Coordinates of C-alpha atoms in Angstrom, one line a residue:
M273 CA 90.1 -22.1 -65.7
K274 CA 90.1 -25.9 -65.9
R275 CA 92.3 -25.9 -62.8
N276 CA 89.8 -23.6 -61.0
L277 CA 86.9 -25.8 -61.9
L278 CA 88.7 -28.9 -60.7
L279 CA 89.6 -27.2 -57.4
L280 CA 86.1 -26.1 -56.8
S281 CA 84.7 -29.6 -57.4
M282 CA 87.3 -31.1 -55.1
I283 CA 86.5 -28.5 -52.4
A284 CA 82.8 -29.1 -52.7
L285 CA 83.3 -32.9 -52.4
A286 CA 85.7 -32.5 -49.5
F287 CA 83.6 -30.2 -47.4
L288 CA 80.4 -32.0 -48.1
L289 CA 82.0 -35.3 -47.1
L290 CA 83.0 -33.7 -43.8
I291 CA 79.4 -32.5 -43.2
G292 CA 78.0 -35.8 -44.1
C293 CA 80.2 -37.5 -41.5
S294 CA 78.7 -35.3 -38.8
S295 CA 75.1 -36.3 -39.4
N296 CA 73.3 -36.9 -36.1
E297 CA 71.7 -40.3 -36.2
D298 CA 69.6 -39.6 -33.2
A299 CA 67.2 -37.7 -35.4
G300 CA 66.6 -40.6 -37.7
E301 CA 63.1 -41.3 -36.3
T302 CA 61.9 -37.7 -37.0
N303 CA 58.9 -37.5 -39.3
E304 CA 58.8 -41.2 -39.7
G305 CA 55.7 -42.2 -41.7
E306 CA 54.8 -38.6 -42.4
S307 CA 56.5 -38.1 -45.8
N308 CA 53.5 -38.9 -48.0
D309 CA 50.8 -37.4 -45.8
N310 CA 50.0 -34.6 -48.2
S311 CA 50.2 -36.5 -51.5
S312 CA 46.6 -36.1 -52.2
E313 CA 46.7 -32.4 -51.4
N314 CA 49.5 -31.9 -53.9
A315 CA 47.9 -33.9 -56.7
S316 CA 46.3 -30.7 -58.2
E317 CA 49.8 -29.1 -58.6
N318 CA 50.4 -31.1 -61.7
D319 CA 47.7 -29.1 -63.4
A320 CA 49.4 -26.0 -64.9
D321 CA 46.0 -24.2 -64.9
E322 CA 45.7 -24.5 -61.1
Q323 CA 46.8 -21.3 -59.6
I324 CA 48.6 -21.8 -56.3
E325 CA 50.8 -19.7 -54.0
I326 CA 53.8 -20.9 -52.0
S327 CA 55.9 -18.9 -49.6
F328 CA 59.7 -18.7 -49.4
S329 CA 61.8 -17.1 -46.6
W330 CA 65.4 -16.3 -46.4
W331 CA 67.9 -14.2 -44.4
G332 CA 70.4 -11.7 -45.7
D333 CA 71.0 -8.1 -46.7
T334 CA 69.8 -5.8 -49.4
G335 CA 72.1 -7.3 -52.1
R336 CA 70.9 -10.8 -51.3
H337 CA 67.2 -9.7 -51.4
E338 CA 67.7 -8.3 -54.9
K339 CA 69.3 -11.6 -56.1
Y340 CA 66.7 -13.8 -54.6
N341 CA 63.9 -11.7 -55.9
E342 CA 65.4 -12.0 -59.4
I343 CA 65.5 -15.8 -59.0
V344 CA 61.9 -15.9 -57.8
D345 CA 60.9 -13.7 -60.7
L346 CA 62.5 -16.2 -63.1
F347 CA 60.7 -19.1 -61.4
E348 CA 57.3 -17.4 -61.7
E349 CA 58.0 -16.8 -65.4
E350 CA 58.8 -20.5 -65.8
Y351 CA 55.8 -21.6 -63.7
P352 CA 53.1 -19.0 -64.3
N353 CA 50.6 -20.9 -62.2
I354 CA 52.8 -20.7 -59.1
K355 CA 53.1 -17.4 -57.2
V356 CA 55.8 -17.0 -54.6
D357 CA 55.1 -15.0 -51.4
R358 CA 58.6 -13.6 -50.4
Q359 CA 59.6 -13.2 -46.7
F360 CA 63.1 -12.0 -45.8
G361 CA 65.0 -10.2 -43.1
G362 CA 68.3 -10.1 -41.2
W363 CA 69.9 -13.2 -39.7
E364 CA 68.8 -12.8 -36.1
D365 CA 65.2 -11.8 -36.9
Y366 CA 64.9 -14.7 -39.3
W367 CA 65.4 -17.4 -36.7
D368 CA 63.1 -15.7 -34.2
R369 CA 60.4 -15.4 -36.8
L370 CA 60.8 -18.9 -38.0
T371 CA 60.5 -20.4 -34.5
T372 CA 57.3 -18.4 -34.0
Q373 CA 55.9 -19.5 -37.4
V374 CA 56.7 -23.2 -36.8
S375 CA 55.0 -23.0 -33.4
G376 CA 52.0 -21.3 -34.9
G377 CA 51.7 -23.7 -37.8
N378 CA 52.1 -21.0 -40.4
A379 CA 55.7 -21.5 -41.5
P380 CA 56.6 -20.8 -45.1
D381 CA 56.5 -23.7 -47.6
V382 CA 60.2 -23.3 -48.4
V383 CA 62.6 -22.1 -45.7
S384 CA 66.3 -21.3 -45.8
M385 CA 68.0 -23.6 -43.3
H386 CA 71.4 -23.9 -41.7
Q387 CA 73.2 -27.0 -40.5
F388 CA 73.6 -25.5 -37.0
Y389 CA 69.8 -25.4 -36.6
V390 CA 68.5 -28.2 -38.8
S391 CA 68.6 -30.9 -36.2
D392 CA 66.5 -28.9 -33.8
Y393 CA 63.8 -28.3 -36.4
A394 CA 64.0 -31.8 -37.7
R395 CA 63.5 -33.3 -34.3
R396 CA 60.5 -31.1 -33.8
G397 CA 59.0 -32.7 -36.9
A398 CA 58.9 -29.2 -38.7
L399 CA 60.8 -30.3 -41.8
H400 CA 59.5 -32.6 -44.6
V401 CA 61.5 -35.7 -45.4
M402 CA 62.4 -35.5 -49.1
N403 CA 63.8 -39.0 -49.7
D404 CA 60.8 -40.2 -51.8
M405 CA 60.9 -37.0 -53.8
V406 CA 64.6 -37.4 -54.6
D407 CA 64.4 -41.2 -55.3
S408 CA 61.5 -40.7 -57.7
G409 CA 63.1 -37.7 -59.5
E410 CA 60.3 -35.4 -58.5
L411 CA 63.1 -33.4 -56.9
D412 CA 65.9 -33.9 -59.4
L413 CA 69.2 -33.7 -57.6
S414 CA 71.0 -36.1 -60.0
D415 CA 73.7 -33.5 -60.5
F416 CA 74.6 -33.5 -56.8
P417 CA 77.5 -35.7 -55.7
D418 CA 76.5 -38.2 -53.1
A419 CA 78.4 -36.2 -50.5
A420 CA 76.4 -33.1 -51.4
L421 CA 73.2 -35.0 -51.1
N422 CA 74.2 -36.5 -47.8
S423 CA 75.1 -33.1 -46.4
G424 CA 71.4 -32.4 -46.3
K425 CA 70.5 -35.4 -44.2
V426 CA 69.8 -35.7 -40.5
G427 CA 70.3 -39.4 -39.8
E428 CA 69.2 -41.1 -43.1
E429 CA 66.5 -38.5 -43.9
I430 CA 67.0 -35.8 -46.5
V431 CA 65.5 -32.7 -44.8
M432 CA 67.5 -29.9 -46.7
V433 CA 69.1 -29.2 -50.0
A434 CA 72.4 -27.3 -50.3
K435 CA 72.4 -23.9 -51.9
G436 CA 76.1 -23.2 -51.2
I437 CA 78.9 -23.8 -48.8
T438 CA 81.1 -21.2 -47.3
M439 CA 83.8 -20.6 -44.6
P440 CA 84.0 -17.6 -42.3
G441 CA 86.9 -15.3 -41.3
Y442 CA 87.7 -11.7 -40.4
V443 CA 87.7 -9.1 -43.2
Y444 CA 89.3 -5.7 -43.6
N445 CA 89.4 -3.0 -46.1
T446 CA 93.0 -2.2 -47.4
A447 CA 92.2 1.5 -47.9
V448 CA 91.0 1.9 -44.3
F449 CA 94.2 0.3 -43.0
D450 CA 96.4 2.3 -45.3
D451 CA 94.7 5.5 -44.2
L452 CA 95.2 4.5 -40.5
G453 CA 98.9 3.5 -41.2
V454 CA 98.2 0.1 -39.6
D455 CA 99.7 -3.1 -41.0
Y456 CA 97.2 -5.6 -42.3
P457 CA 96.5 -8.6 -39.9
G458 CA 98.4 -11.8 -40.7
Y459 CA 96.4 -14.6 -42.3
D460 CA 97.3 -17.1 -39.6
W461 CA 97.0 -14.9 -36.5
T462 CA 96.5 -15.9 -32.9
W463 CA 94.0 -14.5 -30.4
D464 CA 96.9 -12.6 -28.8
D465 CA 97.6 -11.0 -32.2
F466 CA 93.9 -10.2 -32.4
V467 CA 93.9 -8.3 -29.1
D468 CA 97.2 -6.5 -30.0
K469 CA 95.8 -5.5 -33.4
A470 CA 92.7 -4.2 -31.7
Y471 CA 94.6 -1.8 -29.4
E472 CA 96.8 -0.7 -32.4
I473 CA 93.7 0.1 -34.5
K474 CA 92.0 2.0 -31.6
E475 CA 95.1 4.1 -31.1
A476 CA 95.2 5.0 -34.8
M477 CA 91.4 5.7 -34.9
G478 CA 91.1 7.7 -31.7
E479 CA 87.5 8.9 -31.1
D480 CA 86.5 8.1 -34.7
G481 CA 85.8 4.4 -34.1
W482 CA 86.8 1.0 -32.7
A483 CA 88.8 -2.0 -33.8
F484 CA 85.9 -4.6 -34.1
E485 CA 82.3 -5.0 -33.3
D486 CA 81.6 -6.6 -29.9
G487 CA 81.8 -10.4 -30.7
S488 CA 81.2 -11.6 -27.1
G489 CA 77.6 -12.7 -27.6
G490 CA 75.0 -13.2 -30.3
Q491 CA 75.1 -16.7 -31.7
L492 CA 77.2 -19.5 -30.3
Q493 CA 78.9 -19.8 -33.7
P494 CA 81.1 -19.1 -35.5
R495 CA 83.2 -17.0 -33.2
F496 CA 82.7 -18.7 -29.8
R497 CA 82.6 -22.1 -31.4
Y498 CA 86.0 -21.6 -33.0
F499 CA 87.4 -20.5 -29.6
A500 CA 85.9 -23.6 -27.9
R501 CA 87.1 -26.0 -30.6
Q502 CA 90.6 -24.4 -30.4
S503 CA 90.5 -25.1 -26.7
G504 CA 89.9 -28.8 -27.5
Q505 CA 86.2 -28.7 -26.8
D506 CA 83.0 -27.7 -28.8
V507 CA 79.7 -25.9 -28.1
F508 CA 77.9 -29.3 -28.0
T509 CA 78.8 -33.0 -27.7
D510 CA 77.6 -35.7 -30.1
D511 CA 75.0 -36.7 -27.6
G512 CA 73.5 -33.2 -27.4
K513 CA 75.1 -32.0 -24.2
L514 CA 76.9 -28.7 -23.5
G515 CA 80.4 -29.2 -24.9
F516 CA 82.5 -26.6 -23.1
D517 CA 83.4 -25.9 -19.5
E518 CA 83.3 -22.8 -17.3
Q519 CA 86.9 -21.9 -17.9
V520 CA 86.5 -21.6 -21.7
L521 CA 83.5 -19.3 -21.4
T522 CA 85.2 -17.3 -18.7
D523 CA 88.3 -16.8 -20.9
W524 CA 86.1 -15.8 -23.9
W525 CA 83.9 -13.2 -22.1
T526 CA 86.9 -11.8 -20.1
M527 CA 88.8 -11.1 -23.3
W528 CA 85.9 -9.1 -24.8
D529 CA 85.0 -7.4 -21.5
N530 CA 88.6 -6.1 -21.1
M531 CA 88.6 -4.6 -24.6
R532 CA 85.2 -3.1 -24.0
Q533 CA 86.3 -1.4 -20.7
D534 CA 89.3 0.0 -22.5
D535 CA 87.1 1.4 -25.3
V536 CA 88.8 -0.7 -27.9
I537 CA 85.4 -2.1 -28.9
P538 CA 82.1 -0.3 -28.8
D539 CA 80.1 0.1 -25.5
A540 CA 76.8 -1.8 -25.1
S541 CA 74.6 1.1 -26.0
T542 CA 76.5 1.8 -29.3
S543 CA 76.4 -1.9 -30.2
N544 CA 72.6 -2.0 -29.7
E545 CA 72.2 1.1 -31.8
Y546 CA 73.9 -0.5 -34.8
E547 CA 72.4 -4.0 -34.3
G548 CA 70.3 -5.3 -37.2
L549 CA 71.1 -2.3 -39.5
P550 CA 71.4 -3.1 -43.2
L551 CA 74.9 -3.7 -44.7
E552 CA 75.2 -0.2 -46.0
A553 CA 74.6 1.3 -42.5
N554 CA 76.5 -1.1 -40.3
M555 CA 79.7 -0.3 -38.4
F556 CA 82.1 -1.8 -40.9
A557 CA 80.6 -0.3 -44.1
T558 CA 80.5 3.1 -42.4
K559 CA 84.1 2.7 -41.1
K560 CA 83.2 2.8 -37.5
V561 CA 85.1 -0.4 -37.0
A562 CA 88.1 -1.6 -39.1
I563 CA 87.7 -5.4 -39.0
L564 CA 84.6 -7.6 -39.3
G565 CA 83.8 -11.2 -38.7
L566 CA 82.1 -12.4 -41.9
P567 CA 81.3 -15.5 -44.1
A568 CA 83.7 -15.3 -47.1
N569 CA 80.8 -15.3 -49.6
Q570 CA 79.8 -11.8 -48.5
M571 CA 83.1 -10.1 -49.2
Y572 CA 82.1 -8.8 -52.6
L573 CA 79.1 -7.0 -51.1
Y574 CA 81.4 -4.8 -49.0
E575 CA 83.8 -4.2 -51.8
E576 CA 80.9 -3.0 -53.9
Q577 CA 79.5 -0.9 -51.1
M578 CA 82.7 0.8 -49.8
G579 CA 83.9 1.7 -53.3
E580 CA 87.7 1.9 -52.4
G581 CA 90.3 -0.5 -51.4
E582 CA 90.1 -4.3 -51.5
I583 CA 88.2 -6.4 -49.0
N584 CA 90.6 -9.1 -47.8
I585 CA 90.0 -12.0 -45.4
V586 CA 92.1 -13.8 -42.8
R587 CA 91.4 -16.9 -40.8
H588 CA 89.7 -16.8 -37.4
P589 CA 92.4 -16.2 -34.8
H590 CA 93.7 -19.4 -33.2
I591 CA 95.1 -20.4 -29.9
E592 CA 98.9 -20.9 -30.1
G593 CA 99.6 -24.7 -30.1
G594 CA 95.9 -25.6 -30.0
P595 CA 93.8 -27.5 -32.5
N596 CA 92.1 -25.9 -35.5
G597 CA 88.6 -24.5 -35.0
E598 CA 87.4 -24.7 -38.7
Y599 CA 84.3 -26.6 -39.6
I600 CA 82.0 -26.3 -42.6
E601 CA 79.2 -23.8 -42.8
G602 CA 76.6 -23.5 -45.5
A603 CA 73.1 -22.5 -46.5
Y604 CA 70.3 -24.9 -47.4
L605 CA 66.6 -25.0 -48.5
S606 CA 64.0 -27.1 -46.7
I607 CA 60.3 -27.8 -47.2
T608 CA 58.2 -27.5 -44.1
E609 CA 56.1 -30.4 -43.0
A610 CA 53.0 -28.2 -42.7
S611 CA 53.2 -27.0 -46.3
P612 CA 50.1 -27.9 -48.3
H613 CA 52.1 -27.4 -51.6
K614 CA 55.1 -29.7 -51.2
E615 CA 55.2 -30.6 -54.9
A616 CA 55.4 -26.9 -55.9
A617 CA 57.9 -26.3 -53.2
A618 CA 60.1 -29.1 -54.6
K619 CA 59.9 -27.5 -58.1
F620 CA 61.0 -24.3 -56.6
I621 CA 64.0 -25.8 -54.8
E622 CA 65.1 -27.7 -58.0
F623 CA 64.8 -24.5 -60.0
F624 CA 66.8 -22.5 -57.4
V625 CA 69.8 -24.9 -57.2
S626 CA 70.0 -26.1 -60.8
N627 CA 68.4 -23.8 -63.3
E628 CA 71.2 -22.2 -65.4
K629 CA 69.9 -18.6 -65.1
S630 CA 69.2 -19.1 -61.4
V631 CA 72.7 -20.3 -60.5
K632 CA 74.3 -17.5 -62.5
I633 CA 72.4 -15.0 -60.4
F634 CA 73.3 -16.9 -57.2
K635 CA 77.0 -17.4 -58.1
T636 CA 78.7 -17.7 -54.7
E637 CA 76.1 -15.7 -52.8
Q638 CA 76.1 -18.2 -49.9
G639 CA 79.1 -20.2 -51.2
P640 CA 79.8 -22.2 -54.4
P641 CA 76.8 -24.2 -55.5
A642 CA 76.7 -27.9 -54.6
G643 CA 75.7 -29.3 -58.0
T644 CA 78.6 -30.1 -60.2
E645 CA 77.3 -28.4 -63.4
A646 CA 76.0 -25.4 -61.4
S647 CA 79.4 -24.9 -59.7
N648 CA 81.2 -25.0 -63.1
L649 CA 78.8 -22.4 -64.5
V650 CA 79.5 -19.8 -61.9
M651 CA 83.3 -20.1 -61.9
E652 CA 83.3 -18.4 -65.3
D653 CA 81.9 -15.2 -64.0
L654 CA 83.6 -14.6 -60.6
T655 CA 84.7 -11.1 -59.7
P656 CA 88.1 -10.4 -57.9
P657 CA 86.5 -10.4 -54.4
E658 CA 84.6 -13.5 -55.2
Q659 CA 87.8 -15.2 -56.3
R660 CA 89.4 -14.2 -53.0
A661 CA 86.5 -15.7 -51.2
V662 CA 86.9 -19.0 -53.1
E663 CA 90.6 -18.9 -52.3
H664 CA 89.9 -18.5 -48.6
I665 CA 87.4 -21.4 -48.8
Q666 CA 90.1 -23.5 -50.5
N667 CA 92.6 -22.6 -47.7
T668 CA 90.4 -23.3 -44.8
V669 CA 88.3 -26.2 -45.9
E670 CA 91.4 -28.4 -45.7
L671 CA 91.6 -27.5 -42.0
S672 CA 88.0 -28.4 -41.2
E673 CA 86.8 -31.2 -39.0
P674 CA 83.3 -32.4 -38.5
A675 CA 81.2 -30.6 -35.9
P676 CA 78.2 -32.1 -34.0
Y677 CA 74.7 -31.0 -34.9
A678 CA 73.0 -28.7 -32.5
P679 CA 70.6 -30.4 -30.1
E680 CA 66.9 -29.6 -29.6
G681 CA 66.8 -26.5 -27.4
I682 CA 69.5 -24.7 -29.3
N683 CA 67.4 -21.5 -29.7
E684 CA 66.9 -21.3 -26.0
V685 CA 70.6 -21.9 -25.3
E686 CA 71.6 -19.2 -27.8
T687 CA 69.2 -16.7 -26.3
L688 CA 70.7 -17.4 -22.9
F689 CA 74.2 -17.0 -24.3
A690 CA 73.3 -13.6 -25.9
D691 CA 71.4 -12.4 -22.8
N692 CA 74.3 -13.1 -20.4
A693 CA 76.9 -11.6 -22.8
E694 CA 74.7 -8.4 -23.0
A695 CA 74.3 -8.3 -19.2
I696 CA 78.1 -8.2 -18.9
A697 CA 78.3 -5.5 -21.5
F698 CA 75.8 -3.3 -19.7
G699 CA 77.5 -3.9 -16.3
Q700 CA 74.6 -5.8 -14.9
K701 CA 76.6 -9.0 -14.2
S702 CA 80.2 -9.8 -13.6
V703 CA 81.8 -12.3 -15.9
E704 CA 81.9 -14.8 -13.1
Q705 CA 78.1 -14.4 -12.4
A706 CA 77.2 -14.6 -16.1
V707 CA 79.2 -17.8 -16.5
T708 CA 77.6 -19.4 -13.5
D709 CA 74.1 -18.4 -14.6
F710 CA 74.6 -19.5 -18.2
M711 CA 76.1 -22.9 -17.4
S712 CA 73.4 -23.8 -14.9
E713 CA 70.5 -22.8 -17.1
A714 CA 71.9 -24.2 -20.3
R715 CA 72.5 -27.6 -18.7
S716 CA 68.9 -27.5 -17.5
I717 CA 67.6 -26.7 -21.0
L718 CA 69.6 -29.6 -22.4
G719 CA 68.4 -32.0 -19.8
E720 CA 71.7 -32.5 -18.0

């Protein structure tokens, strides 16, 4: 157990150092002079008799909703004068809704944040700078290693607090593969292995399903970002420009289009039918596909749901002879600049990431906790799939390299990416036309 605790602490420090190194200094001017604007409004929050309400939003599935609701229930018991309005939904809906809320001035007081999007929201002045709160102890993060604290910075400003850090991969259920008579994928497989395994699975499944979900579109990361980084590029450059060329995108969309046309992955209509369904109804949990791209921290949910076999995870496929694609992913909490209850929001964040009962509910829900004491607490209670997830994080974090923060306009670029991928899937555009359209419009959005 001591060895596990030490390994986890080393991992946390290593990946958070990597993230800290990738902080974008360009956003250092964001929110300057705004951090104390609401101090007078928050003064009454020291009064335990003053009833206030804050709002908190997160993304996830049914299992995460249950855990987070438990944590919020505990917080409301600890602070009976603070009621928490809870807003949650799936990953894609979450970011669409948050963008609308920020634009409308009605964003939740506490929002879940991701390092891929934080720079965009910070540059828009949507996130509260928490340096003064942390320095004064109002938001006590004294248990966080410096690297953990720095991972929440954009430039020199603390705009988010780490809940947990994770690494993605592709997961499979051993029982499903055993029933199909197909060998498990190798841990260090290539994209050629990935395509070969797809055709092997499809042949074994026949009309009952497909190898994978269609991974051609959606978000720019992690799948396409790994592919771009393995090609010696990235989705963005350090100065906020598009980081990949036409050939990389052509190779990516061509690979997926070929598998779609051969019925190895679902057609566009089927993909749309299953998009956004809860975990228990999605294509992997219902065995319509045999492999799923997934953050390691979610493995246990599928093992609980499917009830047979083990959920194992392998690395993202790589390009033979190319660089690694790994970079650190995680989940964070931020206070929005428009919040009238920043003091209460800080109390909530501190409770979420450091209260003993809270972290024992959270465990590795979005990766091991960042705080040293919190991470030690959860290691004592990990289930077998959670242990396999930590092992995967251990294996892949050593391969990680810093990745540039996404620039302002990331949401528009991602929508453009998803729309063009879908146009290919529905036969409305050729790969060549979609690549030309995307590159032209994306460069325009990013001011190139």
